[in-house]
Amino acid sequence: MDERIVMVDSGTGRTLTEEELDERSATAGVRLRRKGVRRGDGVLVCLPAGPDLLVAFVAVIAAGGVIWSLPADLEAGALRERVRQSCARVMISNVRPALDAADESCVRVVLGIEDLYGPGPYRA
């Protein structure tokens, strides 16, 4: 059976198949619910464009959350202001300025993409 590729990271060439997206986003969605994400909760997502960003988006939707997307390359001051304005309690990010901004906001749960995947062969 052919694996259907749903995304190719233009920077790294890393691919994400339909099966991988389903597995990773299901695991991540469960982890988000365990961290308290419920229907209608805003979840900040600040990750570089690529497979991890797609998985995070699908996981937030699966958990019932609402995605508040922040560009990973946004200037630190603007990023800090947007994080503060969001009033979100949960953030998914590995981007240092976003993590720093979370300290000065309503964000109480910060998850890196590795926290969503857990142990396993998901990281390239």
CSV table of N, CA, C and O in Angstrom, one decimal:
chain,number,residue,atom,x,y,z
A,1,MET,N,0.8,-1.2,0.0
A,1,MET,CA,0.0,0.0,0.0
A,1,MET,C,0.9,1.2,0.0
A,1,MET,O,1.9,1.3,0.7
A,2,ASP,N,0.5,2.2,-0.8
A,2,ASP,CA,1.3,3.5,-0.9
A,2,ASP,C,1.0,4.3,0.3
A,2,ASP,O,-0.1,4.4,0.8
A,3,GLU,N,2.1,5.0,0.8
A,3,GLU,CA,1.9,5.9,1.9
A,3,GLU,C,1.6,7.3,1.3
A,3,GLU,O,2.3,7.8,0.4
A,4,ARG,N,0.5,7.9,1.7
A,4,ARG,CA,0.1,9.2,1.1
A,4,ARG,C,0.9,10.3,1.9
A,4,ARG,O,0.7,10.4,3.1
A,5,ILE,N,1.7,11.1,1.2
A,5,ILE,CA,2.4,12.2,1.9
A,5,ILE,C,1.5,13.4,1.9
A,5,ILE,O,1.0,13.8,0.9
A,6,VAL,N,1.3,14.0,3.1
A,6,VAL,CA,0.4,15.1,3.2
A,6,VAL,C,1.2,16.4,3.3
A,6,VAL,O,0.7,17.5,3.1
A,7,MET,N,2.6,16.3,3.6
A,7,MET,CA,3.4,17.5,3.7
A,7,MET,C,4.8,17.2,3.6
A,7,MET,O,5.3,16.1,4.0
A,8,VAL,N,5.5,18.1,2.9
A,8,VAL,CA,7.0,18.0,2.8
A,8,VAL,C,7.5,19.3,3.3
A,8,VAL,O,7.1,20.4,2.8
A,9,ASP,N,8.4,19.3,4.3
A,9,ASP,CA,9.0,20.5,4.8
A,9,ASP,C,10.1,20.9,3.8
A,9,ASP,O,11.0,20.3,3.5
A,10,SER,N,9.8,22.1,3.2
A,10,SER,CA,10.7,22.6,2.2
A,10,SER,C,12.1,22.9,2.7
A,10,SER,O,13.1,22.9,1.9
A,11,GLY,N,12.3,23.2,3.9
A,11,GLY,CA,13.6,23.4,4.5
A,11,GLY,C,14.4,22.2,4.7
A,11,GLY,O,15.6,22.2,4.5
A,12,THR,N,13.8,21.1,5.2
A,12,THR,CA,14.5,19.9,5.6
A,12,THR,C,14.3,18.8,4.7
A,12,THR,O,15.0,17.8,4.8
A,13,GLY,N,13.2,18.8,3.9
A,13,GLY,CA,12.8,17.7,3.1
A,13,GLY,C,12.1,16.6,3.9
A,13,GLY,O,11.7,15.6,3.3
A,14,ARG,N,11.9,16.8,5.2
A,14,ARG,CA,11.2,15.9,6.0
A,14,ARG,C,9.7,15.7,5.5
A,14,ARG,O,9.1,16.7,5.3
A,15,THR,N,9.2,14.5,5.5
A,15,THR,CA,7.9,14.3,5.0
A,15,THR,C,7.0,13.9,6.2
A,15,THR,O,7.5,13.4,7.2
A,16,LEU,N,5.7,14.0,6.0
A,16,LEU,CA,4.7,13.6,6.9
A,16,LEU,C,3.6,12.9,6.2
A,16,LEU,O,3.1,13.4,5.2
A,17,THR,N,3.4,11.6,6.5
A,17,THR,CA,2.4,10.8,5.8
A,17,THR,C,1.1,11.0,6.5
A,17,THR,O,1.0,11.5,7.6
A,18,GLU,N,0.0,10.6,5.8
A,18,GLU,CA,-1.3,10.7,6.3
A,18,GLU,C,-1.4,9.9,7.6
A,18,GLU,O,-2.0,10.3,8.6
A,19,GLU,N,-0.8,8.7,7.6
A,19,GLU,CA,-0.8,7.8,8.8
A,19,GLU,C,-0.1,8.5,10.0
A,19,GLU,O,-0.6,8.4,11.1
A,20,GLU,N,1.1,9.1,9.7
A,20,GLU,CA,1.8,9.7,10.8
A,20,GLU,C,1.1,10.9,11.3
A,20,GLU,O,1.0,11.1,12.6
A,21,LEU,N,0.4,11.7,10.5
A,21,LEU,CA,-0.4,12.8,10.9
A,21,LEU,C,-1.5,12.3,11.8
A,21,LEU,O,-1.7,12.9,12.9
A,22,ASP,N,-2.2,11.3,11.4
A,22,ASP,CA,-3.3,10.7,12.2
A,22,ASP,C,-2.8,10.3,13.6
A,22,ASP,O,-3.4,10.6,14.6
A,23,GLU,N,-1.7,9.5,13.6
A,23,GLU,CA,-1.2,8.9,14.9
A,23,GLU,C,-0.7,10.0,15.8
A,23,GLU,O,-1.0,10.1,17.0
A,24,ARG,N,0.1,10.9,15.3
A,24,ARG,CA,0.7,12.0,16.1
A,24,ARG,C,-0.3,13.0,16.6
A,24,ARG,O,-0.3,13.3,17.8
A,25,SER,N,-1.2,13.3,15.8
A,25,SER,CA,-2.3,14.3,16.2
A,25,SER,C,-3.2,13.7,17.2
A,25,SER,O,-3.7,14.3,18.1
A,26,ALA,N,-3.5,12.4,17.1
A,26,ALA,CA,-4.3,11.7,18.1
A,26,ALA,C,-3.7,11.6,19.4
A,26,ALA,O,-4.3,12.0,20.4
A,27,THR,N,-2.4,11.3,19.4
A,27,THR,CA,-1.6,11.2,20.7
A,27,THR,C,-1.5,12.6,21.3
A,27,THR,O,-1.8,12.8,22.5
A,28,ALA,N,-1.3,13.6,20.5
A,28,ALA,CA,-1.1,15.0,21.0
A,28,ALA,C,-2.5,15.5,21.5
A,28,ALA,O,-2.5,16.3,22.5
A,29,GLY,N,-3.6,15.2,20.8
A,29,GLY,CA,-4.9,15.6,21.2
A,29,GLY,C,-5.2,15.1,22.6
A,29,GLY,O,-5.8,15.8,23.5
A,30,VAL,N,-4.9,13.8,22.8
A,30,VAL,CA,-5.1,13.2,24.2
A,30,VAL,C,-4.3,13.9,25.2
A,30,VAL,O,-4.8,14.3,26.3
A,31,ARG,N,-3.0,14.2,24.9
A,31,ARG,CA,-2.2,14.9,25.9
A,31,ARG,C,-2.7,16.3,26.2
A,31,ARG,O,-2.6,16.8,27.3
A,32,LEU,N,-3.2,17.0,25.2
A,32,LEU,CA,-3.8,18.3,25.4
A,32,LEU,C,-5.0,18.2,26.3
A,32,LEU,O,-5.1,19.1,27.2
A,33,ARG,N,-5.9,17.3,26.1
A,33,ARG,CA,-7.0,17.1,27.0
A,33,ARG,C,-6.6,16.8,28.4
A,33,ARG,O,-7.2,17.3,29.4
A,34,ARG,N,-5.6,16.0,28.5
A,34,ARG,CA,-5.0,15.7,29.9
A,34,ARG,C,-4.5,16.9,30.6
A,34,ARG,O,-4.4,16.9,31.8
A,35,LYS,N,-4.0,17.8,29.8
A,35,LYS,CA,-3.5,19.1,30.3
A,35,LYS,C,-4.6,20.1,30.6
A,35,LYS,O,-4.3,21.2,31.0
A,36,GLY,N,-5.8,19.7,30.3
A,36,GLY,CA,-6.9,20.6,30.6
A,36,GLY,C,-7.6,21.3,29.5
A,36,GLY,O,-8.5,22.2,29.7
A,37,VAL,N,-7.2,21.1,28.3
A,37,VAL,CA,-7.8,21.8,27.1
A,37,VAL,C,-9.2,21.3,26.9
A,37,VAL,O,-9.4,20.0,26.8
A,38,ARG,N,-10.1,22.1,26.9
A,38,ARG,CA,-11.5,21.8,26.7
A,38,ARG,C,-12.1,22.5,25.5
A,38,ARG,O,-11.5,23.5,25.0
A,39,ARG,N,-13.3,22.1,25.1
A,39,ARG,CA,-14.0,22.8,24.0
A,39,ARG,C,-14.0,24.3,24.2
A,39,ARG,O,-14.4,24.8,25.2
A,40,GLY,N,-13.5,25.0,23.1
A,40,GLY,CA,-13.6,26.4,23.1
A,40,GLY,C,-12.4,27.1,23.8
A,40,GLY,O,-12.2,28.3,23.7
A,41,ASP,N,-11.5,26.4,24.4
A,41,ASP,CA,-10.3,27.0,25.0
A,41,ASP,C,-9.3,27.4,23.9
A,41,ASP,O,-9.0,26.7,23.0
A,42,GLY,N,-8.8,28.6,24.1
A,42,GLY,CA,-7.8,29.1,23.1
A,42,GLY,C,-6.4,28.5,23.5
A,42,GLY,O,-6.0,28.4,24.6
A,43,VAL,N,-5.7,28.0,22.4
A,43,VAL,CA,-4.4,27.5,22.6
A,43,VAL,C,-3.5,28.2,21.6
A,43,VAL,O,-3.7,28.2,20.4
A,44,LEU,N,-2.4,28.8,22.2
A,44,LEU,CA,-1.4,29.5,21.4
A,44,LEU,C,-0.5,28.5,20.8
A,44,LEU,O,-0.1,27.5,21.4
A,45,VAL,N,-0.3,28.6,19.5
A,45,VAL,CA,0.7,27.7,18.8
A,45,VAL,C,1.7,28.6,18.1
A,45,VAL,O,1.3,29.4,17.2
A,46,CYS,N,2.9,28.5,18.5
A,46,CYS,CA,4.0,29.3,17.9
A,46,CYS,C,5.2,28.3,17.6
A,46,CYS,O,6.0,28.0,18.4
A,47,LEU,N,5.1,27.8,16.4
A,47,LEU,CA,6.1,26.9,15.9
A,47,LEU,C,6.5,27.3,14.4
A,47,LEU,O,5.7,27.9,13.7
A,48,PRO,N,7.7,26.9,14.0
A,48,PRO,CA,8.1,27.2,12.6
A,48,PRO,C,7.2,26.4,11.7
A,48,PRO,O,6.7,25.3,12.1
A,49,ALA,N,7.0,26.9,10.5
A,49,ALA,CA,6.2,26.1,9.5
A,49,ALA,C,6.8,24.8,9.3
A,49,ALA,O,8.1,24.7,9.2
A,50,GLY,N,6.0,23.8,9.2
A,50,GLY,CA,6.5,22.4,9.0
A,50,GLY,C,5.6,21.4,9.5
A,50,GLY,O,4.5,21.7,10.0
A,51,PRO,N,6.0,20.1,9.5
A,51,PRO,CA,5.1,19.0,10.0
A,51,PRO,C,4.6,19.2,11.4
A,51,PRO,O,3.5,18.9,11.7
A,52,ASP,N,5.5,19.7,12.3
A,52,ASP,CA,5.1,19.8,13.7
A,52,ASP,C,4.0,20.8,13.9
A,52,ASP,O,3.1,20.6,14.7
A,53,LEU,N,4.0,21.9,13.1
A,53,LEU,CA,3.0,22.9,13.1
A,53,LEU,C,1.6,22.3,12.7
A,53,LEU,O,0.6,22.5,13.3
A,54,LEU,N,1.6,21.5,11.6
A,54,LEU,CA,0.4,20.8,11.1
A,54,LEU,C,-0.1,19.9,12.2
A,54,LEU,O,-1.3,19.9,12.5
A,55,VAL,N,0.7,19.1,12.8
A,55,VAL,CA,0.3,18.2,13.9
A,55,VAL,C,-0.3,18.9,15.0
A,55,VAL,O,-1.4,18.6,15.5
A,56,ALA,N,0.3,20.0,15.4
A,56,ALA,CA,-0.2,20.8,16.6
A,56,ALA,C,-1.6,21.4,16.2
A,56,ALA,O,-2.5,21.3,17.1
A,57,PHE,N,-1.7,21.9,15.0
A,57,PHE,CA,-3.1,22.4,14.6
A,57,PHE,C,-4.1,21.4,14.7
A,57,PHE,O,-5.2,21.6,15.3
A,58,VAL,N,-3.9,20.2,14.1
A,58,VAL,CA,-4.9,19.1,14.1
A,58,VAL,C,-5.1,18.7,15.6
A,58,VAL,O,-6.3,18.4,15.9
A,59,ALA,N,-4.1,18.6,16.4
A,59,ALA,CA,-4.3,18.1,17.8
A,59,ALA,C,-5.1,19.1,18.6
A,59,ALA,O,-6.0,18.7,19.4
A,60,VAL,N,-4.9,20.4,18.4
A,60,VAL,CA,-5.7,21.4,19.1
A,60,VAL,C,-7.2,21.3,18.7
A,60,VAL,O,-8.1,21.3,19.6
A,61,ILE,N,-7.5,21.1,17.4
A,61,ILE,CA,-8.8,20.9,17.0
A,61,ILE,C,-9.4,19.7,17.5
A,61,ILE,O,-10.6,19.6,18.0
A,62,ALA,N,-8.6,18.6,17.5
A,62,ALA,CA,-9.1,17.3,18.1
A,62,ALA,C,-9.5,17.4,19.6
A,62,ALA,O,-10.4,16.7,20.0
A,63,ALA,N,-8.7,18.2,20.3
A,63,ALA,CA,-9.0,18.4,21.7
A,63,ALA,C,-10.2,19.4,22.0
A,63,ALA,O,-10.6,19.5,23.1
A,64,GLY,N,-10.7,20.0,20.9
A,64,GLY,CA,-11.8,20.9,21.1
A,64,GLY,C,-11.3,22.4,21.2
A,64,GLY,O,-12.2,23.2,21.4
A,65,GLY,N,-10.1,22.6,21.2
A,65,GLY,CA,-9.5,23.9,21.4
A,65,GLY,C,-9.6,24.8,20.1
A,65,GLY,O,-10.0,24.3,19.0
A,66,VAL,N,-9.3,26.1,20.3
A,66,VAL,CA,-9.3,27.1,19.3
A,66,VAL,C,-7.9,27.5,19.1
A,66,VAL,O,-7.2,27.9,20.1
A,67,ILE,N,-7.4,27.4,17.9
A,67,ILE,CA,-6.0,27.8,17.6
A,67,ILE,C,-5.8,29.3,17.5
A,67,ILE,O,-6.5,30.0,16.8
A,68,TRP,N,-4.8,29.7,18.3
A,68,TRP,CA,-4.4,31.1,18.2
A,68,TRP,C,-2.9,31.0,17.7
A,68,TRP,O,-2.0,30.8,18.4
A,69,SER,N,-2.8,31.2,16.4
A,69,SER,CA,-1.5,31.0,15.7
A,69,SER,C,-0.6,32.2,15.8
A,69,SER,O,-1.1,33.3,15.5
A,70,LEU,N,0.6,32.0,16.2
A,70,LEU,CA,1.6,33.1,16.2
A,70,LEU,C,2.8,32.8,15.4
A,70,LEU,O,3.4,31.7,15.5
A,71,PRO,N,3.2,33.7,14.4
A,71,PRO,CA,4.3,33.4,13.6
A,71,PRO,C,5.6,33.2,14.5
A,71,PRO,O,5.9,34.0,15.3
A,72,ALA,N,6.4,32.2,14.2
A,72,ALA,CA,7.6,31.9,15.0
A,72,ALA,C,8.6,33.0,14.8
A,72,ALA,O,9.5,33.1,15.7
A,73,ASP,N,8.6,33.7,13.7
A,73,ASP,CA,9.6,34.7,13.4
A,73,ASP,C,9.1,36.1,13.7
A,73,ASP,O,9.8,37.1,13.4
A,74,LEU,N,8.0,36.2,14.5
A,74,LEU,CA,7.5,37.5,14.9
A,74,LEU,C,8.5,38.2,15.8
A,74,LEU,O,9.1,37.6,16.6
A,75,GLU,N,8.6,39.5,15.6
A,75,GLU,CA,9.5,40.3,16.5
A,75,GLU,C,9.1,40.1,18.0
A,75,GLU,O,7.9,40.0,18.3
A,76,ALA,N,10.1,40.0,18.9
A,76,ALA,CA,9.8,39.7,20.3
A,76,ALA,C,8.8,40.6,21.0
A,76,ALA,O,7.9,40.1,21.7
A,77,GLY,N,8.9,41.9,20.7
A,77,GLY,CA,7.9,42.8,21.4
A,77,GLY,C,6.5,42.5,20.9
A,77,GLY,O,5.5,42.5,21.7
A,78,ALA,N,6.3,42.4,19.6
A,78,ALA,CA,5.0,42.1,19.1
A,78,ALA,C,4.5,40.7,19.5
A,78,ALA,O,3.3,40.6,19.9
A,79,LEU,N,5.4,39.8,19.6
A,79,LEU,CA,5.0,38.4,20.1
A,79,LEU,C,4.5,38.5,21.5
A,79,LEU,O,3.5,37.9,21.9
A,80,ARG,N,5.3,39.2,22.4
A,80,ARG,CA,4.9,39.4,23.8
A,80,ARG,C,3.5,40.0,23.9
A,80,ARG,O,2.7,39.5,24.7
A,81,GLU,N,3.3,41.0,23.1
A,81,GLU,CA,2.0,41.7,23.2
A,81,GLU,C,0.8,40.8,22.8
A,81,GLU,O,-0.2,40.7,23.4
A,82,ARG,N,1.0,40.0,21.7
A,82,ARG,CA,0.0,39.1,21.2
A,82,ARG,C,-0.3,38.0,22.2
A,82,ARG,O,-1.4,37.6,22.4
A,83,VAL,N,0.8,37.5,22.9
A,83,VAL,CA,0.6,36.4,23.9
A,83,VAL,C,-0.2,37.0,25.0
A,83,VAL,O,-1.2,36.4,25.5
A,84,ARG,N,0.1,38.2,25.5
A,84,ARG,CA,-0.6,38.8,26.6
A,84,ARG,C,-2.1,39.1,26.2
A,84,ARG,O,-3.0,38.8,27.0
A,85,GLN,N,-2.3,39.5,25.0
A,85,GLN,CA,-3.7,39.8,24.6
A,85,GLN,C,-4.6,38.6,24.4
A,85,GLN,O,-5.8,38.7,24.5
A,86,SER,N,-4.0,37.5,24.2
A,86,SER,CA,-4.7,36.2,23.9
A,86,SER,C,-5.5,35.7,25.1
A,86,SER,O,-6.5,35.1,25.0
A,87,CYS,N,-5.0,36.0,26.3
A,87,CYS,CA,-5.6,35.4,27.5
A,87,CYS,C,-5.6,33.9,27.5
A,87,CYS,O,-6.4,33.3,28.3
A,88,ALA,N,-4.9,33.2,26.7
A,88,ALA,CA,-4.8,31.8,26.6
A,88,ALA,C,-4.1,31.2,27.8
A,88,ALA,O,-3.1,31.8,28.3
A,89,ARG,N,-4.5,30.0,28.3
A,89,ARG,CA,-3.8,29.4,29.4
A,89,ARG,C,-2.8,28.4,28.9
A,89,ARG,O,-2.0,27.9,29.6
A,90,VAL,N,-2.9,27.9,27.6
A,90,VAL,CA,-2.0,26.9,27.1
A,90,VAL,C,-1.3,27.4,25.8
A,90,VAL,O,-1.9,28.1,25.0
A,91,MET,N,0.0,27.0,25.8
A,91,MET,CA,0.8,27.4,24.6
A,91,MET,C,1.6,26.1,24.2
A,91,MET,O,2.1,25.4,25.0
A,92,ILE,N,1.7,26.0,22.8
A,92,ILE,CA,2.6,25.0,22.2
A,92,ILE,C,3.7,25.7,21.5
A,92,ILE,O,3.4,26.4,20.5
A,93,SER,N,4.9,25.6,22.0
A,93,SER,CA,6.0,26.3,21.3
A,93,SER,C,7.3,25.8,21.8
A,93,SER,O,7.5,25.3,23.0
A,94,ASN,N,8.3,25.9,21.0
A,94,ASN,CA,9.7,25.7,21.3
A,94,ASN,C,10.5,27.0,21.0
A,94,ASN,O,11.7,26.9,21.0
A,95,VAL,N,9.8,28.0,20.7
A,95,VAL,CA,10.4,29.3,20.3
A,95,VAL,C,10.7,30.2,21.5
A,95,VAL,O,9.8,30.5,22.2
A,96,ARG,N,12.0,30.4,21.8
A,96,ARG,CA,12.4,31.1,23.0
A,96,ARG,C,11.7,32.4,23.3
A,96,ARG,O,11.2,32.6,24.4
A,97,PRO,N,11.5,33.4,22.3
A,97,PRO,CA,10.8,34.6,22.6
A,97,PRO,C,9.3,34.3,23.0
A,97,PRO,O,8.8,35.0,23.9
A,98,ALA,N,8.7,33.3,22.5
A,98,ALA,CA,7.3,32.9,22.9
A,98,ALA,C,7.3,32.4,24.3
A,98,ALA,O,6.4,32.7,25.1
A,99,LEU,N,8.3,31.5,24.6
A,99,LEU,CA,8.3,31.0,25.9
A,99,LEU,C,8.6,32.1,27.0
A,99,LEU,O,8.0,32.1,28.0
A,100,ASP,N,9.4,33.0,26.6
A,100,ASP,CA,9.7,34.2,27.5
A,100,ASP,C,8.4,35.0,27.7
A,100,ASP,O,8.1,35.4,28.8
A,101,ALA,N,7.7,35.2,26.6
A,101,ALA,CA,6.4,36.0,26.7
A,101,ALA,C,5.4,35.3,27.6
A,101,ALA,O,4.6,35.9,28.2
A,102,ALA,N,5.4,34.0,27.6
A,102,ALA,CA,4.4,33.2,28.4
A,102,ALA,C,4.6,33.5,29.8
A,102,ALA,O,3.6,33.5,30.6
A,103,ASP,N,5.8,33.8,30.3
A,103,ASP,CA,6.0,34.1,31.7
A,103,ASP,C,5.3,35.3,32.2
A,103,ASP,O,5.0,35.5,33.3
A,104,GLU,N,5.0,36.2,31.2
A,104,GLU,CA,4.4,37.5,31.6
A,104,GLU,C,2.9,37.5,31.1
A,104,GLU,O,2.3,38.6,30.9
A,105,SER,N,2.2,36.4,31.1
A,105,SER,CA,0.9,36.3,30.5
A,105,SER,C,0.0,35.4,31.4
A,105,SER,O,0.4,34.9,32.4
A,106,CYS,N,-1.2,35.1,30.8
A,106,CYS,CA,-2.1,34.2,31.5
A,106,CYS,C,-1.7,32.7,31.2
A,106,CYS,O,-2.4,31.8,31.8
A,107,VAL,N,-0.7,32.5,30.4
A,107,VAL,CA,-0.4,31.1,30.0
A,107,VAL,C,0.1,30.4,31.3
A,107,VAL,O,1.0,30.8,32.0
A,108,ARG,N,-0.5,29.2,31.5
A,108,ARG,CA,-0.1,28.4,32.7
A,108,ARG,C,0.5,27.0,32.3
A,108,ARG,O,1.1,26.4,33.1
A,109,VAL,N,0.2,26.6,31.1
A,109,VAL,CA,0.7,25.3,30.6
A,109,VAL,C,1.5,25.6,29.3
A,109,VAL,O,0.9,26.1,28.3
A,110,VAL,N,2.7,25.3,29.3
A,110,VAL,CA,3.5,25.4,28.1
A,110,VAL,C,4.0,24.0,27.7
A,110,VAL,O,4.7,23.3,28.5
A,111,LEU,N,3.7,23.7,26.4
A,111,LEU,CA,4.2,22.4,25.9
A,111,LEU,C,5.0,22.5,24.7
A,111,LEU,O,4.7,23.3,23.8
A,112,GLY,N,6.1,21.8,24.6
A,112,GLY,CA,6.9,21.8,23.4
A,112,GLY,C,6.3,20.6,22.6
A,112,GLY,O,5.5,19.8,23.1
A,113,ILE,N,6.7,20.6,21.3
A,113,ILE,CA,6.1,19.6,20.5
A,113,ILE,C,6.5,18.2,21.0
A,113,ILE,O,5.7,17.3,20.9
A,114,GLU,N,7.7,18.1,21.6
A,114,GLU,CA,8.1,16.8,22.1
A,114,GLU,C,7.2,16.3,23.3
A,114,GLU,O,7.0,15.1,23.5
A,115,ASP,N,6.6,17.3,24.0
A,115,ASP,CA,5.7,17.0,25.1
A,115,ASP,C,4.4,16.4,24.5
A,115,ASP,O,3.7,15.6,25.2
A,116,LEU,N,4.0,16.8,23.3
A,116,LEU,CA,2.8,16.3,22.7
A,116,LEU,C,3.0,14.9,22.1
A,116,LEU,O,2.1,14.1,22.2
A,117,TYR,N,4.1,14.7,21.6
A,117,TYR,CA,4.4,13.4,21.0
A,117,TYR,C,4.7,12.3,22.0
A,117,TYR,O,4.4,11.2,21.8
A,118,GLY,N,5.4,12.7,23.1
A,118,GLY,CA,5.8,11.7,24.1
A,118,GLY,C,6.9,10.9,23.5
A,118,GLY,O,7.5,11.2,22.5
A,119,PRO,N,7.3,9.8,24.2
A,119,PRO,CA,8.4,8.9,23.7
A,119,PRO,C,7.9,8.3,22.4
A,119,PRO,O,6.7,7.9,22.2
A,120,GLY,N,8.8,8.1,21.5
A,120,GLY,CA,8.5,7.4,20.3
A,120,GLY,C,9.3,7.9,19.1
A,120,GLY,O,10.2,8.8,19.3
A,121,PRO,N,9.1,7.3,18.0
A,121,PRO,CA,9.9,7.6,16.8
A,121,PRO,C,9.5,8.8,16.0
A,121,PRO,O,9.7,8.9,14.8
A,122,TYR,N,8.8,9.8,16.6
A,122,TYR,CA,8.1,10.8,15.8
A,122,TYR,C,9.1,11.9,15.3
A,122,TYR,O,8.8,12.6,14.4
A,123,ARG,N,10.1,12.1,16.1
A,123,ARG,CA,11.0,13.3,15.7
A,123,ARG,C,12.0,12.8,14.7
A,123,ARG,O,12.6,11.8,14.8
A,124,ALA,N,12.3,13.7,13.8
A,124,ALA,CA,13.3,13.5,12.7
A,124,ALA,C,14.6,14.0,13.1
A,124,ALA,O,14.7,14.8,14.0
